[in-house]
Each structure stands twice: as C-alpha cells, then as structure tokens.
Coordinates of C-alpha atoms in Angstrom, one line a residue:
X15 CA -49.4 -22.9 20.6
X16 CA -46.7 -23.0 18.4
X17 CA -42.7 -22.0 20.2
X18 CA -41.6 -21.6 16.3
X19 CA -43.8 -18.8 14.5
X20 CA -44.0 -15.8 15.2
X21 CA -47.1 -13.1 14.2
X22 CA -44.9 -12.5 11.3
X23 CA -44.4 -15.4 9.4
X24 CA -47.7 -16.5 10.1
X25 CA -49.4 -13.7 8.6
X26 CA -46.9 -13.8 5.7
X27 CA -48.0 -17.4 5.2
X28 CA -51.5 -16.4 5.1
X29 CA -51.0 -13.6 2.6
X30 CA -49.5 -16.4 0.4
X31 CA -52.2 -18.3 1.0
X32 CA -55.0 -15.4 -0.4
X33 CA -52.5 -14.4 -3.1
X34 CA -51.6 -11.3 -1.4
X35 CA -47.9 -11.1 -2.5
X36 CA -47.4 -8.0 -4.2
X37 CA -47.0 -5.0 -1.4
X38 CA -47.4 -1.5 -2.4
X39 CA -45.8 0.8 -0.1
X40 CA -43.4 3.7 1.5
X41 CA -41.1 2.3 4.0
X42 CA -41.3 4.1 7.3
X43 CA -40.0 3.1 10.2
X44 CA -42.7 1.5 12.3
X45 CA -43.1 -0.8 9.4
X46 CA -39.9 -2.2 8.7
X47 CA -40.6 -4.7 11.4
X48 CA -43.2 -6.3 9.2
X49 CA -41.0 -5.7 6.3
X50 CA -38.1 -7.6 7.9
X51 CA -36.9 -10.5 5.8
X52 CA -39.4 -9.6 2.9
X53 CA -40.0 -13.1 1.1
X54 CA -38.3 -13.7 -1.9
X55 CA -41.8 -14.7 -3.4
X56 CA -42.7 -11.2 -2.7
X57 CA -42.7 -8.1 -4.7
X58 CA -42.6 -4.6 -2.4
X59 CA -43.4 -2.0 -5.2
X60 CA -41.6 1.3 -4.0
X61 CA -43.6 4.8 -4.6
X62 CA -42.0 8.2 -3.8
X63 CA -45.0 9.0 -2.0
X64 CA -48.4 7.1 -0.1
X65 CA -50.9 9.1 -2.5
X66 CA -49.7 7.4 -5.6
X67 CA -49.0 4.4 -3.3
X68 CA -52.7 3.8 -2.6
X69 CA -53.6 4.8 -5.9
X70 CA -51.3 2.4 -7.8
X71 CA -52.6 -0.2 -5.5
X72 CA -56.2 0.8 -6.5
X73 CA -55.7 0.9 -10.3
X74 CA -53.9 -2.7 -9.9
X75 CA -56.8 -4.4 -7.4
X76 CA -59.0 -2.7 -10.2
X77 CA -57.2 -5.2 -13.5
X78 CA -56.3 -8.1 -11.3
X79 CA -60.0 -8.4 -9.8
X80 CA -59.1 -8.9 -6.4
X81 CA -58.1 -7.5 -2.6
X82 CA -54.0 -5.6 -3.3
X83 CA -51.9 -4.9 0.0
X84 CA -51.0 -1.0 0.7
X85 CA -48.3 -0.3 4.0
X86 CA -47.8 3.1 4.8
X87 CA -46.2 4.9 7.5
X88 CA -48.0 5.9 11.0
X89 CA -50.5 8.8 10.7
X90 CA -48.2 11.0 8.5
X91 CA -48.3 8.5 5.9
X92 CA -51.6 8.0 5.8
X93 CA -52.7 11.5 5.7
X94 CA -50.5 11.8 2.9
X95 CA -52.6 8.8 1.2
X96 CA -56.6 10.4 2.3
X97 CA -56.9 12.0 -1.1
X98 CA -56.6 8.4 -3.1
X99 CA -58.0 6.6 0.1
X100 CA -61.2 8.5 -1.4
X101 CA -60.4 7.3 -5.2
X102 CA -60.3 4.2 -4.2
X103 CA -63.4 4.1 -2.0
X104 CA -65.6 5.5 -4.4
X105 CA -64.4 3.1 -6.7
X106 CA -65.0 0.1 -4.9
X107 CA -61.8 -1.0 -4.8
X108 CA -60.7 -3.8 -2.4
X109 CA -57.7 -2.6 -0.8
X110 CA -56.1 -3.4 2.6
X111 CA -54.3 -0.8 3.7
X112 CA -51.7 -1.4 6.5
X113 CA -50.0 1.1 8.6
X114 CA -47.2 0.5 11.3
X115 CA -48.0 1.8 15.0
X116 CA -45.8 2.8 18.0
X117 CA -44.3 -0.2 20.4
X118 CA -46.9 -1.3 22.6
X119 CA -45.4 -0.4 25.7
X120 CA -44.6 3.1 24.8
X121 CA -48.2 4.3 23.8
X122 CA -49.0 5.2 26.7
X123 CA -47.0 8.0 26.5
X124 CA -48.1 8.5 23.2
X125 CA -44.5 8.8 21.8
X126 CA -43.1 10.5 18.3
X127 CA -44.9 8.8 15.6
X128 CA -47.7 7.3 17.6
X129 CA -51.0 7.1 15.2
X130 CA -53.6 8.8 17.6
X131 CA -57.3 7.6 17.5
X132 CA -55.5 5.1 15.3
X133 CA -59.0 4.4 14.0
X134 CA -60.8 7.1 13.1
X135 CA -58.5 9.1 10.3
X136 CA -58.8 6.6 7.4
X137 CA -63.2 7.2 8.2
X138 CA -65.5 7.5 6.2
X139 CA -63.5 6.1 3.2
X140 CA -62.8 2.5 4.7
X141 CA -65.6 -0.4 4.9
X142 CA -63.4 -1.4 8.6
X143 CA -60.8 0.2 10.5
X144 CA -59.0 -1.4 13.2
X145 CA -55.8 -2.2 15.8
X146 CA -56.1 -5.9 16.8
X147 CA -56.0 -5.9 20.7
X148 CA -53.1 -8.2 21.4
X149 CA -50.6 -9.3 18.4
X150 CA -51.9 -13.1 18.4
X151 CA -55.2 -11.3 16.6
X152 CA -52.8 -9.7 14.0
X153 CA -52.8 -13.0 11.6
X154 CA -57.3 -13.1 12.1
X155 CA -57.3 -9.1 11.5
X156 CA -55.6 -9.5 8.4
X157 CA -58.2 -12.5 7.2
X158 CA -61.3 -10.2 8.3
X159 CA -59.6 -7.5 6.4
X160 CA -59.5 -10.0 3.4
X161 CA -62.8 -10.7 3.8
X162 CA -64.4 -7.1 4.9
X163 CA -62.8 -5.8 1.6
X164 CA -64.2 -8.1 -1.3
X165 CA -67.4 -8.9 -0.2
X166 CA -69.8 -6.3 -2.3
X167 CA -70.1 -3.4 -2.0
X168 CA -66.4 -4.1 -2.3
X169 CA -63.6 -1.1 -0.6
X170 CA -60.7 -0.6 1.4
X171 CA -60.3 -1.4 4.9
X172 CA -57.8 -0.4 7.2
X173 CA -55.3 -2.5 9.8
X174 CA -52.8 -0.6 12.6
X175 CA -50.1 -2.8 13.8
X176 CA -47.7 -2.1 16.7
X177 CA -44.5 -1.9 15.0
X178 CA -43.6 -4.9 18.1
X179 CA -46.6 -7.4 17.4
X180 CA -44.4 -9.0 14.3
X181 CA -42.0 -10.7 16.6
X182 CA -44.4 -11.8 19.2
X183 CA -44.9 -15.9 19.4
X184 CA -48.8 -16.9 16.9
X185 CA -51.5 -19.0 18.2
X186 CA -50.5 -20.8 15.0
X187 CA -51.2 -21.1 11.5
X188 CA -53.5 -18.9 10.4
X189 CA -56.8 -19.9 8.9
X190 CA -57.6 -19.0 5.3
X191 CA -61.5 -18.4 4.7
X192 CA -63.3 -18.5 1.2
X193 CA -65.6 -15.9 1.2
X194 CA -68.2 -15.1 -1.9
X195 CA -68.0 -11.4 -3.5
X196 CA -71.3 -11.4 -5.7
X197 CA -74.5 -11.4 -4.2
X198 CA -77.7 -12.7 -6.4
X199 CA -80.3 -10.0 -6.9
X200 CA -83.8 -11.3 -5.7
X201 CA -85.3 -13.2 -8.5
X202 CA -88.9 -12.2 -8.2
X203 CA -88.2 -8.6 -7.8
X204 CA -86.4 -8.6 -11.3
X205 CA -89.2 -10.3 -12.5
X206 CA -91.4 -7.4 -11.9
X207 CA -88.6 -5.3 -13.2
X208 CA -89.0 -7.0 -16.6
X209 CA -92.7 -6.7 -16.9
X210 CA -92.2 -2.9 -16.6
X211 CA -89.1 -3.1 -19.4
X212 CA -92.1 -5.1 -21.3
X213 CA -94.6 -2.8 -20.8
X214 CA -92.7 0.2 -21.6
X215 CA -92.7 2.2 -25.0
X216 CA -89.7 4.0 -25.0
X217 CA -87.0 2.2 -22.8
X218 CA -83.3 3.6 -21.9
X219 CA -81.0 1.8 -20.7
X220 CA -77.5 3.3 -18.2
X221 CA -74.7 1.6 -17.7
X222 CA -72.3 2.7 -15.1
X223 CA -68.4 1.3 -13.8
X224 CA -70.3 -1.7 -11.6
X225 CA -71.4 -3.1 -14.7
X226 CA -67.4 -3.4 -16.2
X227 CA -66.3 -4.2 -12.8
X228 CA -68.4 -7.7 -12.4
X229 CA -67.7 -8.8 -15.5
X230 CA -70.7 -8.1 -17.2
X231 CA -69.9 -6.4 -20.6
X232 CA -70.9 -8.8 -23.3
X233 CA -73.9 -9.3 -21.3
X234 CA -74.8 -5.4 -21.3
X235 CA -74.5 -5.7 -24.7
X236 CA -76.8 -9.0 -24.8
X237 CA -79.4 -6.8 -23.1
X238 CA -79.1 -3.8 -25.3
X239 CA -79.8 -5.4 -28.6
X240 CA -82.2 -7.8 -27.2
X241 CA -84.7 -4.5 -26.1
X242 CA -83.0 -2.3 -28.9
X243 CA -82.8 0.2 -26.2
X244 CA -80.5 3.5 -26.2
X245 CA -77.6 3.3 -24.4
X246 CA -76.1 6.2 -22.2
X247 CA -73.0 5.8 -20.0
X248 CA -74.0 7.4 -16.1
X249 CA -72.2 10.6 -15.2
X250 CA -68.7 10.7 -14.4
X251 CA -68.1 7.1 -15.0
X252 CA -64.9 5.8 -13.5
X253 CA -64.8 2.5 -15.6
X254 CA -67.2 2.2 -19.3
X255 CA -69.4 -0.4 -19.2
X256 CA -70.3 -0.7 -22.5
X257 CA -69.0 -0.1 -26.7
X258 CA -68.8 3.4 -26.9
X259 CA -68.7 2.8 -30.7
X260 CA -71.9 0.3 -30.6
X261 CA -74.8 1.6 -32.7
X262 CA -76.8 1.6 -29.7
X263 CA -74.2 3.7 -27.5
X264 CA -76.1 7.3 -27.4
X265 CA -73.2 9.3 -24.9
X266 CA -72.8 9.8 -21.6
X267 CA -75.6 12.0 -19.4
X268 CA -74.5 15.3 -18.5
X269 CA -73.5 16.2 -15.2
X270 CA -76.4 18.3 -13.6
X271 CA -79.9 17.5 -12.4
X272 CA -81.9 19.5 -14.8
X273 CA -79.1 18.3 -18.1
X274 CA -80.0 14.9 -16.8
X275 CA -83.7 15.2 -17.3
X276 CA -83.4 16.8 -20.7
X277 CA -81.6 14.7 -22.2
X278 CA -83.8 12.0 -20.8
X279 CA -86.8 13.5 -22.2
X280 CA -88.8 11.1 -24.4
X281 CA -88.0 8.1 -22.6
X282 CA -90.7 6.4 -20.4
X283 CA -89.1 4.3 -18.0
X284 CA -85.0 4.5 -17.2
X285 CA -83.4 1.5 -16.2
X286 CA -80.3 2.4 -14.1
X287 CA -77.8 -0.4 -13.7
X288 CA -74.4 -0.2 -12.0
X289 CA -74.5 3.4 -11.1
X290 CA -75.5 5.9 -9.2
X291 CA -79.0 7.7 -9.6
X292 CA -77.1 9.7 -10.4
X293 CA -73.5 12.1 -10.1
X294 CA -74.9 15.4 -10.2
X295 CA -72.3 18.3 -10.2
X296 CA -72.2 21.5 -10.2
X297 CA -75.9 22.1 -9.4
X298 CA -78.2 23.0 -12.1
X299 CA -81.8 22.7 -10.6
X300 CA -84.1 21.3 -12.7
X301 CA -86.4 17.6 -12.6
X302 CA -84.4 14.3 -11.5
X303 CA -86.6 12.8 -14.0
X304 CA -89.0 14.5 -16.9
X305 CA -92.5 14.2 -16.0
X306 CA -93.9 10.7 -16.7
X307 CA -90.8 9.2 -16.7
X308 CA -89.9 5.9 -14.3
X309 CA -86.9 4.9 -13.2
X310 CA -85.3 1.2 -12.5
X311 CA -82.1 1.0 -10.2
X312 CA -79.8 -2.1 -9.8
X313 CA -76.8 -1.6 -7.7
X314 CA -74.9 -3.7 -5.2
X315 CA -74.5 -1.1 -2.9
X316 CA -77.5 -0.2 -0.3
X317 CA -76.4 3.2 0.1
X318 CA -76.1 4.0 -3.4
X319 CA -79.8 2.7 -3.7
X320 CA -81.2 4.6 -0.1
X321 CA -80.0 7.9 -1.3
X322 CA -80.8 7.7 -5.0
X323 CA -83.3 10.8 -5.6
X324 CA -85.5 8.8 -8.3
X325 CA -86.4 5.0 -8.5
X326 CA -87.6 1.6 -7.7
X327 CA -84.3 -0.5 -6.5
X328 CA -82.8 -4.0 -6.6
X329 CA -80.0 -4.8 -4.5
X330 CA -77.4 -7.4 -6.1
X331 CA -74.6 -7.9 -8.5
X332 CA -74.5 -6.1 -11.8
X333 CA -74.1 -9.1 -14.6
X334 CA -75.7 -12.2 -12.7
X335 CA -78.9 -9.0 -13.1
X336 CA -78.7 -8.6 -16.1
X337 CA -78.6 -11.9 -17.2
X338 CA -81.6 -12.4 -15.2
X339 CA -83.3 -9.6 -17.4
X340 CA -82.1 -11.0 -20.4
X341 CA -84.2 -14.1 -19.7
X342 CA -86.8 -12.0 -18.6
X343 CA -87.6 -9.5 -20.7
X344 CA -89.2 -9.6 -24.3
X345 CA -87.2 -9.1 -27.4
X346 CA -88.1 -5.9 -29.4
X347 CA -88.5 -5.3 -33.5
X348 CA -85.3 -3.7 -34.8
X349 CA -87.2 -0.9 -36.0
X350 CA -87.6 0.7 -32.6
X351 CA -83.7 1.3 -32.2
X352 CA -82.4 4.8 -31.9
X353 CA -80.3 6.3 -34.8
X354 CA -76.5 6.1 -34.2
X355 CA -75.0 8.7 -32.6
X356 CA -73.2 10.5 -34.8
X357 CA -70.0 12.4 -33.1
X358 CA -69.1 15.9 -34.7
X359 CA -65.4 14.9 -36.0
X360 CA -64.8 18.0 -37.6
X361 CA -60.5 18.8 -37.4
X362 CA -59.5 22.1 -39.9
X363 CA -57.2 21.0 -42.9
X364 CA -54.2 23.2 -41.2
X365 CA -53.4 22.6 -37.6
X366 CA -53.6 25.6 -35.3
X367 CA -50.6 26.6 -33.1
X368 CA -51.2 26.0 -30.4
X369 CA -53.3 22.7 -31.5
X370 CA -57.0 22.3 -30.1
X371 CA -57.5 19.5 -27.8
X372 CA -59.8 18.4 -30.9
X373 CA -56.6 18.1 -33.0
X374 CA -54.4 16.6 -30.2
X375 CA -56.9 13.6 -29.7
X376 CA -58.1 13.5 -33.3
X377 CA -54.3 12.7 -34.3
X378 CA -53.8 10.2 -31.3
X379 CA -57.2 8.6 -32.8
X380 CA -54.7 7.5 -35.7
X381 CA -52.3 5.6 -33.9
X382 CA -53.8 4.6 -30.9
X383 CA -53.4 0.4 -30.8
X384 CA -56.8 -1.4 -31.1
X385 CA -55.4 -2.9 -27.7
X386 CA -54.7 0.0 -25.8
X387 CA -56.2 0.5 -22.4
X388 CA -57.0 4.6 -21.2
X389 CA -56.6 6.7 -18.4
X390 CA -57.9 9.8 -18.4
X391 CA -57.3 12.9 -16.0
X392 CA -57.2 15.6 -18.4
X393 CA -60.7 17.1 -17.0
X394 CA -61.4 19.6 -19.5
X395 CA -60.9 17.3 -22.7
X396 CA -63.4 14.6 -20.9
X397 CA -65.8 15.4 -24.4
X398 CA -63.0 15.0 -26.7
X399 CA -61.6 12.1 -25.3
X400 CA -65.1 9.8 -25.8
X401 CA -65.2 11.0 -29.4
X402 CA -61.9 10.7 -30.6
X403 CA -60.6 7.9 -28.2
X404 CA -64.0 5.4 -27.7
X405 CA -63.7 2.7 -25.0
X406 CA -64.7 -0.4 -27.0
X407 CA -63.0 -3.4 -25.1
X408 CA -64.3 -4.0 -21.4
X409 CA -61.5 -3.0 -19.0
X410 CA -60.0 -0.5 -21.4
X411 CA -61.1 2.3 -19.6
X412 CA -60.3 4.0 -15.8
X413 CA -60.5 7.3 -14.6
X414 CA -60.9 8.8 -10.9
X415 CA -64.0 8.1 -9.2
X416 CA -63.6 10.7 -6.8
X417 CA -63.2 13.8 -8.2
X418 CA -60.1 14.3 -7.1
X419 CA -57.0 15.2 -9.1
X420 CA -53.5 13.2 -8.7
X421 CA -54.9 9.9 -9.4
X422 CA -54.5 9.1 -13.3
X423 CA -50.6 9.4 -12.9
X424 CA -49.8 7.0 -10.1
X425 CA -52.8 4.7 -11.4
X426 CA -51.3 4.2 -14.8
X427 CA -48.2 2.7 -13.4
X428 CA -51.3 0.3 -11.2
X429 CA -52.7 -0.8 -14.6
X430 CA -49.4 -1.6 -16.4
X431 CA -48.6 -3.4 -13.2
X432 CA -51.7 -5.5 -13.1
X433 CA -51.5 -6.5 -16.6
X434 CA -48.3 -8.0 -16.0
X435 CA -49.2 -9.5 -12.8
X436 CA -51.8 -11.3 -15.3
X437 CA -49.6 -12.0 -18.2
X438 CA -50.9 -9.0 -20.5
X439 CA -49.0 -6.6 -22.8
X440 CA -51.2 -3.7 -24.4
X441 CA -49.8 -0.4 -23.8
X442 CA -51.2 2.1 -21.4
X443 CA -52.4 5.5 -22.6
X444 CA -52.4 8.1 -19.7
X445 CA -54.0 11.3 -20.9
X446 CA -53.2 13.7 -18.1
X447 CA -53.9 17.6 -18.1
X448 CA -50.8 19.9 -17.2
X449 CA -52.1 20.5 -13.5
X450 CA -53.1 17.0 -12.6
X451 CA -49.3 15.6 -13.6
X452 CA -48.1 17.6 -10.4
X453 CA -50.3 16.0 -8.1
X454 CA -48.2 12.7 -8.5
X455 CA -45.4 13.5 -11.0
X456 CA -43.2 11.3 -8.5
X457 CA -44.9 7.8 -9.8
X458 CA -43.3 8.8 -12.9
X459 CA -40.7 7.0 -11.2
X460 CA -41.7 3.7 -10.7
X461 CA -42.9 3.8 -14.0
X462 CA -39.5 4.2 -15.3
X463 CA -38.1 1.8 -12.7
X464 CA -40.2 -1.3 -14.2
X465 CA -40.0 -0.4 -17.9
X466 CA -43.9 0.0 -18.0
X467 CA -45.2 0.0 -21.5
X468 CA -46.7 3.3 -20.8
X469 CA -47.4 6.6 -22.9
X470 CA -48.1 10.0 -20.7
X471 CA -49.9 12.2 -23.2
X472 CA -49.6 16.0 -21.1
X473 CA -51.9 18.6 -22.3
X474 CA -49.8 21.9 -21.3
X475 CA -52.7 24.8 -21.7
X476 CA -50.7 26.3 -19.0
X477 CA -53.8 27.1 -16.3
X478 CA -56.7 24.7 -14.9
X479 CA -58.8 25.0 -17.5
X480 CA -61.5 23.4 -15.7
X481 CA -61.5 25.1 -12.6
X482 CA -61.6 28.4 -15.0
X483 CA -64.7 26.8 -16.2
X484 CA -66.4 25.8 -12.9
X485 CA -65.7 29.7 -11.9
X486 CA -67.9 30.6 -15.0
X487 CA -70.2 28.4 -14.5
X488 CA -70.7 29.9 -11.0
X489 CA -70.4 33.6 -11.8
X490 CA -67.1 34.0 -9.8
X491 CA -64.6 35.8 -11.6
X492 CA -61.4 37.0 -10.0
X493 CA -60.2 33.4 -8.9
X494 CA -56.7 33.3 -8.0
X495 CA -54.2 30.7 -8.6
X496 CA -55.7 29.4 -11.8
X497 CA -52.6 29.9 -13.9
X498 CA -49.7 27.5 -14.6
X499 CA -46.5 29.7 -16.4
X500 CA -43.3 28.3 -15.8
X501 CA -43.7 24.2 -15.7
X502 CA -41.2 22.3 -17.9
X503 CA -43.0 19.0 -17.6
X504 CA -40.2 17.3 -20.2
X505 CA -37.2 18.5 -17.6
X506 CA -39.2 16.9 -14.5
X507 CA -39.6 13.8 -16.3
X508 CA -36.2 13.1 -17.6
X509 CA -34.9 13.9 -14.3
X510 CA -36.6 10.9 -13.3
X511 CA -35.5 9.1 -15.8
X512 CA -38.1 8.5 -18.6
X513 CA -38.2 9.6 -22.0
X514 CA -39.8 13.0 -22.3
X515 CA -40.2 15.0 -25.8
X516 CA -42.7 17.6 -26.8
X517 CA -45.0 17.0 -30.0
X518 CA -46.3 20.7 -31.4
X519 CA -48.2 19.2 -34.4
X520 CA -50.3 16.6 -35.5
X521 CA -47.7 15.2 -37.4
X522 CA -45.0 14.9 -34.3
X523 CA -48.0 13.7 -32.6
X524 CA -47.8 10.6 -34.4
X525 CA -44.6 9.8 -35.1
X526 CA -43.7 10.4 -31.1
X527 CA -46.3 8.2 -30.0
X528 CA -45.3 5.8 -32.4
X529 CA -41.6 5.8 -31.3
X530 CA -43.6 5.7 -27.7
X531 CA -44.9 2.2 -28.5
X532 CA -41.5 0.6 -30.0
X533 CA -40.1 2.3 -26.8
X534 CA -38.3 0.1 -23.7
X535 CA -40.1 1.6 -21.1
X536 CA -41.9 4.6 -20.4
X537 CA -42.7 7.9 -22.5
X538 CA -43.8 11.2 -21.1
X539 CA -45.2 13.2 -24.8
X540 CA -46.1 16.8 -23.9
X541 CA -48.4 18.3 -26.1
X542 CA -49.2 22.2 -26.1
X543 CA -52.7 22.6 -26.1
X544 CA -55.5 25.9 -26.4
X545 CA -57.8 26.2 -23.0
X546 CA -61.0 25.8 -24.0
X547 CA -64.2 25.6 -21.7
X548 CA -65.1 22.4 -20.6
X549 CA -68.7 22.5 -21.0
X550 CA -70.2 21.9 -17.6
X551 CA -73.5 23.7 -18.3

C-alpha cells in the first residue's frame, strides 16, 4: 500500500485514464472534497440546477459516444435530477452519476444532509447503484461504474461517496479495464430472420434511436434499398435512424395501438430494429398488428424484447445486425418500392398574425444550415417539425426519450458541448415550446457562458397546447392550469445574458436566425405562434 495517494488522486488518475475528464455538476458541500484541487486537465461544467446537470451530461455522452461524469449534491440534489435521470435512462445513455454523502463517522446519527437508503432513490432509472463499503473500494466502484454503464443495454449508474473517503490513504493505483459495448446478435437466428424477409411479399422495415446510436445509419440505408422496403421511423423516436428525405422514408408510426396497426396494414411481415414494439400512448385499443401480419424484433435490450406485445426477437447490437441481414437477405426488383412520401407543404401566400407553426417551421426550412443538428421539445409541432425540418445526417437529431418536459433546453447546451469536445462546429437548433423553456430556462446560462453556437427557436402559443390536446383526446374538459399569460421569455433570457429578440413574421424569421448563425454565442428567437391540436388521435 501506497503512504503517498490518497482515494482521491487515485481515482482522478483513473478517470484520466477512461477519458472521464469533463465533470458535469452543482457544487454542494459534501462534494467539494472530491472537487478539491480540480485538475487543471479537467473541465467542471457548472449548471444552475442538477436537472439540466444530468441532462447536459446525457445529450453530451449521447455526441461523444461514451460513459460522461454527473456530481450532484446528497439526496436533495439528486431528487432535483430524477426527472432527467429518466431521460437519460430511457435513452440509454451511459452516465455515472456521483453524489457526495455524510462523513462516515457521523451517519450513524444520520446528520443534516445524510442521503438515506443512499441506494434506493436513483431506482429504477439506474443499471447499478451503490456506496462502496470502506473508501479503498472508491477507486474499483468507479471502474465497475465505468463498466456497468457502457456495456449494452448501455445507462446510468449511480456511486455515493462519504464526503471523507477522498482523503483516506488507496490500495494503490487503480486498475483500468477494457470492456466491449456491442454484443453480436446470434448468427443462425438472423439467418432464419432473412429467410422470412425472403419469403415475404410485402416487407416494412422500422428503424428506431438504437439504430443511430451504434453507428449504423449508412447501413440502414444499405438494407433499405437492397429489399426496396418502406421505411417508417418507431414512435416517439428519441434519435432518427434513417433519411427522413430518402425515397424510401414513409413517416413515423403513430402513437397508439390501433393507429399502429392501420397504418401497418398491407404489410406482411414487420421487421422492427432498434426500437421498441412499440411506444404506445395515449391508449387507443385496437390490433398490435393487422391480421396476418408478422413481426421481426432486433434490440439490445432483453427487456425491450420480453415485454414487446408482438414478435419473434433477436437479442444484439443494432448495425453489426443489420449488416448481417444485408448479407443475408435477397435483393429485391426496384419495381416493388413504395411511392415517395409526399409531405403536404402547403404555407398561404400572406402570413397570418399570429403565424401557424406551419409558417414558423416552413420559413426556418429556408435558412436552416445543411449541417445543422435539432433538438426538438416543442411537443405539439412534433408533425411539422419532420416535414419542414427532415433529419437527413445521422446524429442530427435528439429529442427526450422520456416523455418528460425540461430536457431539450439543458440538452442543447450537452450537444454544442460534445461537438466541441470532438472538434465539430455545426450550429445547434433547439426548437422548444413556450412551457417546456421553464422547466430548465437556467441552462440558458451555461450556454451563454461558453459562447455555444446555439439558436433557441421558442414557440410562445401562450398555454400547453399539448396537454389541451391530451384533455380532448380523453374527453376531460375543465383542466386547470393549461394557460401561460404573462411570460416574457426575451427579458428571462437577456437577464442571463444571451441575445434574445422576437421574430413576428416569416420575414424576421429569417433574417434573425440568420444574424443567429453570424452570432458569438448564443441566441434565444421567440416566435409567436397559433395553438393548434397536436393530432394524437
């Protein structure tokens, strides 16, 4: 045992060593210990508060394509992070979240700021959650962490440290593991997979955010033309997995079981890959599948595949499958591919006042960059957003995968971050609805604070347009709260020191997010917008 290093510098060497060296956080006090001395090698990125900590942190692990360190405080910081712990669960994100504990020899009495059942809050939406039993474990904790949170199905795990452990003398240097984060899907099974695709006459194909996520784009694509096969994107995609302006590219499927099966109708076999089978919500009974119609599921995650309502599955990693079905299957006559999908781009010759989402997106369609990456948390404009704005570059695309609202802010400033973390510069579009931008408008802040090449698009409709449609949907009017007068989103946003105008017209539309792009630094554009329903049924 070594009388030089301490629990602290021997995890921070192992950090170095598994490229952990960007830290997204909220000092509290039972963390500054392992704060102490931060290396100069280092960057701490400071949020106002742990929800857009976490989901920052998500958003960046998400561009980068590997594990990102979170520290937040005790219990109360954490609770304030559940809501993006969730995000960044469902999304499959490898995060290792940190939080500071009590001294050691004070828990007992379970003193201010102890982190009760230390454990158990950050469950069900970590992979592993634990307190090492004695600080010479803290440096191994941290490389199980490491390990627990890339290997597929990837997600965040969770580490409390005794705010005293830091200072206490290390068994040594830490030991630094390689550990593999695909897994192979069985050969023979995909096999049998392919004679089906073979033997099929009317094959779809569904790409969902595992597909992006491994990498495995072009190869989606390979696949597609090879079968000529429609493509649909699954519900509620958090990532796109495929052109959304390819010939092939047929939409996304609705949200509900029996929308699902219509629009599925004709096909007879459904080859899932990537996704779930499938997001369903709100619930609209009808058929998981039409009658006669099979289903194929590929996913990496055994959970995803035991409760899927419909399907054969095969467990394994989204692109090294397909590639294996690419060799597999049979190529196809181009005479059996669907017609294009043909969007309904119809904008009046005179803008309305207020515009209609369908003008605001139809005039950020002209001067969106080719390069620009999206993210979207304007709920009720998801439809308008895929026509006007198509994802048509892998990794262009991110969006909650919970459900959630107060993500799309926080994990805008992530993106921007992990492009430059990886030597990128394409500017970040953040189309955010009027009520989702005060979930997180603090991260604003840190936005501003690294000069992020970032343009906050806010549709003010003034109420949550799709909560109004969700009440519809379910036949319960008289809702209360579903109203938003009074919210000067431009003020807020200058007071944190960005660059906040309103755009009224199509015309100021483009010319502000033009001046957006040229700009040093962040942009908040605030557009005034008609509610509209968001078509749920």
């Amino acid at each position: 045992m070594s009388d030089q290093m301490s629990v602290h510098h021997a995890t921070y060497e192992l950090l170095r060593g598994l490229g952990l060296t960007t830290v997204f956080g909220n000092p509290g006090s039972t963390e500054q210990t392992f704060l102490r001395d931060f290396p100069k090698d280092f960057t701490y990125v400071l949020a106002l508060q742990e929800a857009s900590v976490v989901a920052m942190a998500d958003a960046f692990s998400q561009v980068i394509g590997r594990p990102a360190l979170v520290n937040v405080h005790t219990a109360a910081g954490l609770g304030n992070a559940m809501g993006s712990l969730v995000a960044a669960y469902d999304a499959r994100s490898p995060l290792i979240i940190t939080a500071g504990q009590q001294h050691r020899h004070m828990m007992i009495t379970e003193p201010y700021l102890t982190n009760r059942d230390e454990t158990l809050l950050p469950r069900p939406w970590v992979k592993w959650a634990y307190q090492p039993v004695r600080a010479q474990d803290v440096p191994a904790a941290f490389m199980r962490a490491y390990a627990v949170a890339l290997q597929p199905p990837a997600g965040p795990v969770f580490l409390s440290i005794p705010m005293d452990d830091w200072a206490e003398p290390a068994l040594g240097p830490a030991v630094i593991r390689e550990v593999s984060k695909r897994v192979a899907p069985d050969a023979a099974r995909l096999s049998s997979f392919a004679e089906r695709i073979d033997n099929s006459s009317r094959p779809a194909l569904v790409f969902g955010p595992e597909v992006d996520r491994a990498g495995g784009w072009l190869a989606a694509v390979a696949l597609a033309e090879k079968l000529k096969a429609p493509v649909y994107n699954a519900p509620l995609s958090d990532r796109v997995s495929f052109p959304e302006d390819h010939p092939l590219f047929q939409g996304a499927l609705p949200l509900t079981i029996d929308g699902v099966s219509k629009r599925l109708a004709g096909h007879d076999l459904v080859v899932v890959i990537g996704a779930q089978v499938f997001r369903y919500y709100p619930f609209i009974p009808g058929r998981y599948l039409p009658e006669g119609t099979e289903l194929l599921h590929v996913t990496c995650d055994p959970d995803a595949a035991a409760y899927a309502a419909a399907g054969d599955s095969a467990l394994g990693d989204a692109k090294l499958a397909i590639e294996l079905l690419i060799e597999k299957v049979a190529a196809r006559p181009a005479d059996v591919a669907p017609a294009p999908l043909a969007w309904p781009r119809q904008v009046p010759a005179t803008s309305n006042s207020p515009l209609t989402p369908n003008e605001a997106y139809a005039a950020l369609s002209d001067v969106r960059p080719s390069d620009a990456v999206l993210v979207n948390e304007s709920t009720s404009t998801m439809v308008q957003q895929a026509e006007w704005l198509p994802t048509v570059r892998s990794g262009s695309f991110f969006a909650s995968a919970s459900g959630g609202i107060g993500w799309g802010v926080p994990a805008a400033v992530g993106v921007a971050l992990g492009d430059r973390e990886r030597g990128v510069r394409r500017p970040v579009i953040a189309t955010i609805g009027d009520g989702s931008f005060q979930y997180s408008v603090q991260a604003v802040w840190t936005a501003a604070q690294h000069d992020l090449p970032i343009v906050f698009v806010v549709f003010r409709n003034g109420e949550y347009s799709i909560l109004k449609s969700f009440a519809r949907l379910e036949d319960a009017p008289g809702v209360p709260g579903l109203d938003l007068p009074g919210l000067d989103i431009a003020s807020v946003a200058k007071g944190f020191g960005l660059r906040a105008v309103h755009a009224d017209t199509t015309d100021e539309i483009r010319e502000q997010f033009t001046l957006a792009l040229d700009a040093d630094g962040p942009t908040v554009i605030v557009i005034e917008t008609q509610p509209q329903d968001a078509g749920l049924g």
